[in-house]
Coordinates of C-alpha atoms in Angstrom, one line a residue:
X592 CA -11.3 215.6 71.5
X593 CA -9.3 213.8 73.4
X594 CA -7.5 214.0 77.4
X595 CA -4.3 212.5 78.2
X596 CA -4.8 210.0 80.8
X597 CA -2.8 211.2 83.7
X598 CA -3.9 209.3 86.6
X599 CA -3.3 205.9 84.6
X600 CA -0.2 206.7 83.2
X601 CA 1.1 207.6 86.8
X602 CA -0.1 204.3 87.9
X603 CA 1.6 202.4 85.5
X604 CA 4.7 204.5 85.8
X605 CA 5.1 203.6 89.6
X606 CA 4.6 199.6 88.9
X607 CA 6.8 200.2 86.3
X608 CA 9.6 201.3 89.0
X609 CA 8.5 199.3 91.8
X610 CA 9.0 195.9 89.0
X611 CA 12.6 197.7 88.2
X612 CA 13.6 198.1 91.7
X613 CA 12.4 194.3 92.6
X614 CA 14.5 192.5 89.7
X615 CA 17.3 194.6 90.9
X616 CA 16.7 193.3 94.2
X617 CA 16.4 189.8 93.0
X618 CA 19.3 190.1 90.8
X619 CA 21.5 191.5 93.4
X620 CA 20.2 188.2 95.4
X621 CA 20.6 185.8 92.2
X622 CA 24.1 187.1 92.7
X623 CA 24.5 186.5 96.2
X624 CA 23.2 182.9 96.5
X625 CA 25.4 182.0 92.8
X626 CA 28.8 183.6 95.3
X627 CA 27.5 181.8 98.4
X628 CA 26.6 178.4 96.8
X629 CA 30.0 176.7 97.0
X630 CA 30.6 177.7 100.7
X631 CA 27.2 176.0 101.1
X632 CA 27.6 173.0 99.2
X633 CA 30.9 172.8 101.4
X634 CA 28.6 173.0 104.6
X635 CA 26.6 170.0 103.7
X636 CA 29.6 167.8 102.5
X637 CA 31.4 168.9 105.9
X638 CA 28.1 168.2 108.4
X639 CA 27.6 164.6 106.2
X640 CA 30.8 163.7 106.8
X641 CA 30.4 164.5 110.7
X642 CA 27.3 163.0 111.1
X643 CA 27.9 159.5 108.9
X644 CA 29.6 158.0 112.0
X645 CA 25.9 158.5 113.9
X646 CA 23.8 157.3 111.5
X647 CA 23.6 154.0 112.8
X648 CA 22.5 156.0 116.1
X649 CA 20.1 158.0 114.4
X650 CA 18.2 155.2 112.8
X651 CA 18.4 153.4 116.2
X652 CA 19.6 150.3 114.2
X653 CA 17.5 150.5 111.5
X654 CA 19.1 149.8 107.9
X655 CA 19.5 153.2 105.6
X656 CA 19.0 152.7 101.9
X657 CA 22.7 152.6 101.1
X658 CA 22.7 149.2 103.1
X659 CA 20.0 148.2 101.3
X660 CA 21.4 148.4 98.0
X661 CA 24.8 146.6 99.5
X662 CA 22.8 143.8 100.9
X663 CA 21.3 143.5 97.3
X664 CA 24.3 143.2 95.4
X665 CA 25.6 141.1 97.9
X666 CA 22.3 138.4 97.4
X667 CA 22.8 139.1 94.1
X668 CA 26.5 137.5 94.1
X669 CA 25.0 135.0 96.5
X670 CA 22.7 133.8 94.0
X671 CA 25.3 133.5 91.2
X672 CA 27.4 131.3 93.5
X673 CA 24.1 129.1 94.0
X674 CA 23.6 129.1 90.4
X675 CA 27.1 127.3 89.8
X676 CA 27.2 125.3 92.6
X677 CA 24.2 123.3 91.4
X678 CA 26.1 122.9 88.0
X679 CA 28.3 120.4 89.9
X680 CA 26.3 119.7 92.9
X681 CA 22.4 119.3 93.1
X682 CA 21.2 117.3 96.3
X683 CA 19.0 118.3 99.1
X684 CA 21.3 120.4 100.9
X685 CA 22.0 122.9 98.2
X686 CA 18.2 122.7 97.3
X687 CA 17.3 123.8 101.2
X688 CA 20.1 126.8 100.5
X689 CA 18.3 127.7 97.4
X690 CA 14.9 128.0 99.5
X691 CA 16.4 130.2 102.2
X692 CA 18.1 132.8 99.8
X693 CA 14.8 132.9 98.1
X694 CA 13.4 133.7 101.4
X695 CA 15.9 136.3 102.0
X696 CA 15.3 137.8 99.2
X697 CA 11.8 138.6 99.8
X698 CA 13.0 139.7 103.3
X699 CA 15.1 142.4 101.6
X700 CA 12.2 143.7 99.2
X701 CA 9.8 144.2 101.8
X702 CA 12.3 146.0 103.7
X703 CA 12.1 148.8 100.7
X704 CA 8.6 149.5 102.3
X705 CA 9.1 148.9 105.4
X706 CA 10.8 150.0 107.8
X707 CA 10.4 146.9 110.4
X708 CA 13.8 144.6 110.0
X709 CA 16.6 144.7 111.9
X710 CA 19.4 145.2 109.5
X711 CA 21.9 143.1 112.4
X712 CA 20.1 140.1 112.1
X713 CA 19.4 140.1 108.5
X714 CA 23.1 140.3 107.9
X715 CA 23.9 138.2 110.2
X716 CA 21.7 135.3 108.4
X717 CA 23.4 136.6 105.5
X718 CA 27.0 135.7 106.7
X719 CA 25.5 132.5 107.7
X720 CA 24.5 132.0 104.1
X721 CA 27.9 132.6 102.9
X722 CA 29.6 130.2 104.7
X723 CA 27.0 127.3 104.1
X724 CA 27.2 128.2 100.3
X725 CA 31.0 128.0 100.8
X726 CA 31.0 124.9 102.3
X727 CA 28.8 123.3 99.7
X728 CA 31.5 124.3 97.2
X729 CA 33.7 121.5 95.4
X730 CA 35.3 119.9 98.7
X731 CA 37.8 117.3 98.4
X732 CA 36.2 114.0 99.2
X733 CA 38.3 113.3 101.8
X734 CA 37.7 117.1 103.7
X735 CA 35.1 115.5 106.4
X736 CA 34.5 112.3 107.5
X737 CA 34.6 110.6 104.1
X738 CA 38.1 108.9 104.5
X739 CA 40.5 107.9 107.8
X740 CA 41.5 111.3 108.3
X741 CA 38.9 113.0 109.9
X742 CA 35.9 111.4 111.0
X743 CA 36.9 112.4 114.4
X744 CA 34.5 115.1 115.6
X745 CA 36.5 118.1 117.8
X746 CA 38.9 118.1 120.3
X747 CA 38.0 116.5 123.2
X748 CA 41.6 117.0 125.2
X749 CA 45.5 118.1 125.2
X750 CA 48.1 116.9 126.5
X751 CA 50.9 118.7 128.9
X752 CA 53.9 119.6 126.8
X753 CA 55.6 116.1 125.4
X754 CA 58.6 118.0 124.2
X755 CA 59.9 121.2 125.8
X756 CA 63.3 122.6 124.1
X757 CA 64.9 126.2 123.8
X758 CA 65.0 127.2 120.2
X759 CA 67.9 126.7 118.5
X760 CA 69.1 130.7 117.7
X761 CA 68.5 131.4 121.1
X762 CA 65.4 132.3 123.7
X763 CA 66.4 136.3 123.1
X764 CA 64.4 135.5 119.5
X765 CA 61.0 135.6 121.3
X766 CA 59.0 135.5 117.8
X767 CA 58.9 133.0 115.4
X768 CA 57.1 129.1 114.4
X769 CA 58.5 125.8 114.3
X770 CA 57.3 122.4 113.9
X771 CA 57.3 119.0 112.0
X772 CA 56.6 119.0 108.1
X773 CA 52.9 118.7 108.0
X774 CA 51.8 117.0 104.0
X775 CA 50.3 114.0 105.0
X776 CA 51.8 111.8 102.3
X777 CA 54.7 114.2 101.3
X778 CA 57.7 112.3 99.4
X779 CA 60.4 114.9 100.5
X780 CA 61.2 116.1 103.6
X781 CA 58.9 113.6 105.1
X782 CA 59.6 113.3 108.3
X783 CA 61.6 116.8 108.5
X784 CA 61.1 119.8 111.7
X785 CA 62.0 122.9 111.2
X786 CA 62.4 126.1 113.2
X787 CA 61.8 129.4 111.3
X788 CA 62.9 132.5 113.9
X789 CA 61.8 136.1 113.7
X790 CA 65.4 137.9 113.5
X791 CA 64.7 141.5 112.8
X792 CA 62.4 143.4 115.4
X793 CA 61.2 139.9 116.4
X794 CA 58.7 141.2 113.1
X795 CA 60.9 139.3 110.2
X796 CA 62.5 137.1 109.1
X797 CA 64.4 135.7 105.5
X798 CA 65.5 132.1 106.5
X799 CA 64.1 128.7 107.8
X800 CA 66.2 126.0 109.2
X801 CA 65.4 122.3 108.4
X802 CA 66.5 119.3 110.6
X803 CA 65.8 115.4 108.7
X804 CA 64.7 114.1 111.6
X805 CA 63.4 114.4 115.2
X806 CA 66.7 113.4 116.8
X807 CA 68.5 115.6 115.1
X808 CA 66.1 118.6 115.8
X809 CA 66.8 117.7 119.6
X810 CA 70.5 117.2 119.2
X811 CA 70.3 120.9 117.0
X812 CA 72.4 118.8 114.6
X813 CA 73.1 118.4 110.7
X814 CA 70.3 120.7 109.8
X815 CA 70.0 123.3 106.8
X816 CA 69.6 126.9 106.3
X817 CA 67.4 127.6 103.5
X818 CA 67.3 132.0 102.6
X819 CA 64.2 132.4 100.7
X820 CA 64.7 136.4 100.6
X821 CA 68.0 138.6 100.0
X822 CA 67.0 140.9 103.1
X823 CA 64.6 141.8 105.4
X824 CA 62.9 144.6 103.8
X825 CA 62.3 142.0 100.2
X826 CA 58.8 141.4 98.9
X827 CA 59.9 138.1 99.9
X828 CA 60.2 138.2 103.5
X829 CA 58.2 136.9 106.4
X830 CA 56.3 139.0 108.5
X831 CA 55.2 138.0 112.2
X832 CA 55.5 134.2 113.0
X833 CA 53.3 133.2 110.8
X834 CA 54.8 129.9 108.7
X835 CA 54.4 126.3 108.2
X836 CA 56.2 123.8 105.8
X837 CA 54.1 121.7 104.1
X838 CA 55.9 119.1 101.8
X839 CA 58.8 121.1 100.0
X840 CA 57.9 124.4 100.6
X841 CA 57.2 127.0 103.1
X842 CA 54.2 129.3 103.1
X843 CA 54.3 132.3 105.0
X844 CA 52.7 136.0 105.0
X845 CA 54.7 138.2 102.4
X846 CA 56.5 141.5 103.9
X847 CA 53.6 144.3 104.4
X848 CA 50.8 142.6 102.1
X849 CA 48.0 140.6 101.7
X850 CA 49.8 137.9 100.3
X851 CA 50.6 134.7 101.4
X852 CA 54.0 133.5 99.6
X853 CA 55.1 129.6 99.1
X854 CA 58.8 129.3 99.2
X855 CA 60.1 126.2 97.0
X856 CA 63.3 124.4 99.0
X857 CA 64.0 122.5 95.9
X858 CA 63.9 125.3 93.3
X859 CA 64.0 128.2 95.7
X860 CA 61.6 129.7 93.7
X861 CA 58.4 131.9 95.5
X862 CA 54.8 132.5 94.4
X863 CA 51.8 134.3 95.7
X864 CA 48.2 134.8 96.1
X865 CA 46.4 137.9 97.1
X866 CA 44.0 136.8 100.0
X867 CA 40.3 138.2 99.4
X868 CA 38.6 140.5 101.5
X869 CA 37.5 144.3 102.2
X870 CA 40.1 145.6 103.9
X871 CA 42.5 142.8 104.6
X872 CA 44.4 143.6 107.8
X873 CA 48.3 143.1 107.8
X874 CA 51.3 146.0 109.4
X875 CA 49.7 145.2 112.7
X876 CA 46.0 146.4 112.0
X877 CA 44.5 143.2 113.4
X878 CA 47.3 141.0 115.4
X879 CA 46.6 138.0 118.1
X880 CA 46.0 139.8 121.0
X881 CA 45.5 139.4 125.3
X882 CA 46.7 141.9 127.6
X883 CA 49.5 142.5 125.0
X884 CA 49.6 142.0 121.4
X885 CA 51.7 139.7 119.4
X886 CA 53.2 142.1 117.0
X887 CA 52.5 141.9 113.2
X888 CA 50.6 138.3 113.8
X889 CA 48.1 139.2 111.3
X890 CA 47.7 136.6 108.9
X891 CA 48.5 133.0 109.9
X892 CA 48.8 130.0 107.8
X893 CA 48.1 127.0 109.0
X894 CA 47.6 123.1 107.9
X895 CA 45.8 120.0 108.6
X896 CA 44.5 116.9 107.4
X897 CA 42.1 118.4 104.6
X898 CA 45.1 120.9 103.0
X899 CA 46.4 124.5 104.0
X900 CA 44.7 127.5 105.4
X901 CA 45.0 131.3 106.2
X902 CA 43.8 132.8 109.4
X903 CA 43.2 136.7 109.2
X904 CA 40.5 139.6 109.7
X905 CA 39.3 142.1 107.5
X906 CA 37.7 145.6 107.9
X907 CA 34.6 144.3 105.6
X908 CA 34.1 141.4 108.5
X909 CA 34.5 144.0 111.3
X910 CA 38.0 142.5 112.4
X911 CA 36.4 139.3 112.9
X912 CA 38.0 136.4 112.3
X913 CA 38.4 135.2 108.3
X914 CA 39.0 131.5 107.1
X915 CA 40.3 130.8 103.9
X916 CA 41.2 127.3 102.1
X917 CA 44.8 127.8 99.7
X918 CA 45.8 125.0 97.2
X919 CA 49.1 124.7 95.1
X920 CA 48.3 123.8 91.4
X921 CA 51.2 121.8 90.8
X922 CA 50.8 121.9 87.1
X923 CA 50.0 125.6 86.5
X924 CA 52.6 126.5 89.7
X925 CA 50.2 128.5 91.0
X926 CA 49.0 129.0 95.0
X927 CA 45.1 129.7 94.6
X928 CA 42.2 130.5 97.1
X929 CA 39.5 128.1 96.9
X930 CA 37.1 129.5 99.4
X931 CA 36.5 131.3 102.2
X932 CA 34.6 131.5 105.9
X933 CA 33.8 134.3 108.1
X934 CA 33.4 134.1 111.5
X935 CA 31.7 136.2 114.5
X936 CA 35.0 136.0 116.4
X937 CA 37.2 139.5 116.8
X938 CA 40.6 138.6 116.3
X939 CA 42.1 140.9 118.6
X940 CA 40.2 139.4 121.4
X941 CA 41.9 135.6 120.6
X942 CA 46.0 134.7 121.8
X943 CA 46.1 132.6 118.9
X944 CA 44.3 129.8 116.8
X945 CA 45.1 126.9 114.4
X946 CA 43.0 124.3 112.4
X947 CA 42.3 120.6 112.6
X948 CA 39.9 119.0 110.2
X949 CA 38.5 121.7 108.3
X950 CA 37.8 123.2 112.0
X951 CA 39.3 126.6 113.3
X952 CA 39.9 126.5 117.0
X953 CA 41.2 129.4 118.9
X954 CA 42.6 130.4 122.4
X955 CA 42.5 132.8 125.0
X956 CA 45.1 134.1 127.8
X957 CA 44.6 132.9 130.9
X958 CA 47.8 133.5 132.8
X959 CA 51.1 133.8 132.2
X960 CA 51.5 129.9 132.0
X961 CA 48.5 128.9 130.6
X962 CA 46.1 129.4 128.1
X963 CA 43.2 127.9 126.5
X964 CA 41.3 126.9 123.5
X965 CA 37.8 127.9 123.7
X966 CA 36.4 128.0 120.1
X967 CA 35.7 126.1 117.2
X968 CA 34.4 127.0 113.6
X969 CA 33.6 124.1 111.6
X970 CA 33.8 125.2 108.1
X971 CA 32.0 121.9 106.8
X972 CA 28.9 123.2 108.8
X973 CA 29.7 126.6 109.2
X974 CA 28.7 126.4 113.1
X975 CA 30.7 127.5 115.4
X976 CA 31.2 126.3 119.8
X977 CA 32.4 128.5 122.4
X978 CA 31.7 126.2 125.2
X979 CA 35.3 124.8 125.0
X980 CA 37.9 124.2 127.8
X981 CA 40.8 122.6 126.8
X982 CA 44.1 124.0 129.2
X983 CA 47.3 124.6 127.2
X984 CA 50.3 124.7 129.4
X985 CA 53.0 127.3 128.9
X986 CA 56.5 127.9 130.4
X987 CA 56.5 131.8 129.4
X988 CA 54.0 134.3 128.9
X989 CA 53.6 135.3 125.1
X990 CA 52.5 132.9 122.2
X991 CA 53.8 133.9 119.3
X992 CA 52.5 130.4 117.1
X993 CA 50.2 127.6 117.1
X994 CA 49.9 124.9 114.7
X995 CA 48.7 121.3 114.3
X996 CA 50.4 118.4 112.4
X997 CA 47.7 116.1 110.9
X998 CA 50.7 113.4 110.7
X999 CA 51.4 112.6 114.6
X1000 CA 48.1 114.9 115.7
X1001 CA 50.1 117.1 117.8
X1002 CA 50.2 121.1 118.5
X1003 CA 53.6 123.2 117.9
X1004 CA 54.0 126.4 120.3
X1005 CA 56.5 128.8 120.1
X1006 CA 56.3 130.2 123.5
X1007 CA 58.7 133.3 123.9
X1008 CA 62.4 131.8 122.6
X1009 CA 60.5 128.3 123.9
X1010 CA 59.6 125.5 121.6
X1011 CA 56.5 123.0 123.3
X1012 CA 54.8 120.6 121.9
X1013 CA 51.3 119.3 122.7
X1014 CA 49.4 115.6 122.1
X1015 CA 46.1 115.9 120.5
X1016 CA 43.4 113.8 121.2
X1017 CA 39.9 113.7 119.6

């Protein structure tokens, strides 16, 4: 009635052990890849690390999406500054901003299919951007060429020195800045110099001496020692010769930060600001530089006609030169940054710098007794000149400071344990 189906039965019974032995096989695999997965997920992370310095290479200067996105967020902040600048300020300059941003804009969303725009330039209009937005912000009215202060244009020439004296603790302190009080109408210590020597390491420093007038600086007479720190390891202390008084109070770059402090002679109180930036350099990351370095002359503070200023670089603007504007609410008794310029200039490649009208001028080494300026940024334009040749005269080889006084337009060098000074002439 009925036969067993042999041949069939055998043929399913040998699928049925060849489908056995295979999801052994891929279970023993399953296995194998789950155990190996972490070693190979630390393979990739190890060979992306390696190869993230050569991207740049490997795209042959293309931009990769993560710049992309950056230069996004960075319009993006861009555009909100616009935004609030025309609440206080709508006139044909800001409108051709406006227009240009737009522009840009479009630039970067036609890069997201296309693969045609060099990411160098496009950031470099970008920084150019920046610093015309920040110069549209709420200036004084008296920052450029609206009153008698600076309606000058640039440097045209400087002097040889006009006063050549050894500094008063001695040419074995090498480091340091001096120079006259520089607050254009400043009631106290109005026509005050002062001489604030780098002690310790020729890196710090926790006292400035004040002399009430010219003659007495000379004679190194009847002066006063002001301590605005208990030692010279306080939060307090000055690093690298970078200070400058400015009516009552001294503003200098606080011990390994990136702070700038104001030091009150009156009160003897000190405040601080934070300076902005990715990757603000300070502990000697980006010092003046020629064939040697000035050590720990990272962030420099300066003044001028139109207010106070910090010189520095940052890792976000490639060690290239930063400009930012400080102001001291007298009321709130807070120091505040107002704005800030980036420049294409590597600060390791300049001896020093200083400002003069809202414009940032820098040197170079030439030898060991001269030097010379050879730049300008303008931060009411945001342009910049490196046709400059204006000869500084030195009587040693290392600068350690350089600053301008709006009130008799001269520079203030301290030149290795020497104190020059320079006339300005526009």
């Amino acid at each position: 009635m009925w036969s067993f189906p042999t041949l069939k039965y055998e043929t399913v019974l040998l699928q049925v052990q060849t489908c056995e032995g295979s999801l052994k096989s891929l279970q023993e695999q399953v296995l194998q890849s789950t155990n190996s997965l972490p070693q190979i997920d630390a393979q990739v992370a190890n060979v992306t690390a390696r190869l993230q310095p050569f991207q740049y290479l490997h795209h042959q200067g293309l931009y990769t999406a993560l710049s992309l996105r950056q230069l996004g967020q960075e319009l993006s902040q861009l555009e909100s500054d616009l935004i609030a600048i025309h609440t206080q300020l709508d006139n044909t300059q800001t409108q051709k901003l406006s227009k240009e941003v737009g522009k840009l804009r479009e630039d970067v969303e036609r890069m997201q299919i296309s693969d045609t725009v060099n990411i160098k330039s496009v950031k470099e209009n970008l920084r150019y951007l920046k610093n015309s937005v920040e110069s549209c912000k709420t200036i004084p009215k008296d920052f450029r060429g609206q009153d008698r202060y600076c309606f000058k244009g640039l440097i045209t020439n400087i002097s040889e020195p006009v006063t050549t004296k050894i500094a008063p603790h001695g040419k074995n302190y090498i480091s340091g800045s001096w120079g006259r009080q520089a607050q254009m109408d400043s009631e106290g210590e109005k026509d005050s110099y002062w001489v604030q020597p780098l002690v310790n390491g020729h890196i710090w420093g926790n006292t400035v001496r004040v002399y009430q007038t010219y003659e007495d600086f000379m004679a190194s007479v009847q002066h006063k020692d002001y301590t605005f720190a208990p030692s010279y390891t306080h939060a307090n202390t000055i690093e690298g010769p970078s200070g400058v008084l400015y009516g009552e109070a001294l503003y200098y770059h606080c011990f390994r930060s990136a702070d700038i402090c104001r030091y009150d002679l009156k009160t003897n109180t000190v405040k601080r600001v934070t300076l902005p930036g990715t990757g603000v350099g300070f502990n000697n990351k980006f010092p003046y530089c020629y064939y040697d370095c000035r050590t720990h002359s990272d962030i420099d503070v300066e003044a001028d006609e139109t207010g106070l200023w910090a010189l520095y670089a940052t890792v976000g603007n490639h060690g290239n030169l930063v400009v930012s504007r400080l102001v001291w609410d007298s009321e709130a008794e807070t120091l505040n940054v107002t704005q800030t310029w980036e420049t294409r200039l590597f600060k390791k490649a300049v001896s020093n710098a200083f400002m003069s009208c809202g414009v940032m001028y820098a040197t170079r080494y030439v030898d060991d007794y001269k030097d010379e300026v050879f730049y300008a940024f303008d931060t009411a334009t945001g342009k910049e000149d490196n046709s400059l040749v204006l000869p500084l005269e030195k009587v040693a080889k290392g600068v350690a400071s350089l600053s301008y006084n709006p009130i008799n337009k001269q520079l203030y060098m301290y030149n290795d344990g020497y104190l020059l000074a320079y006339q300005v002439y526009f």
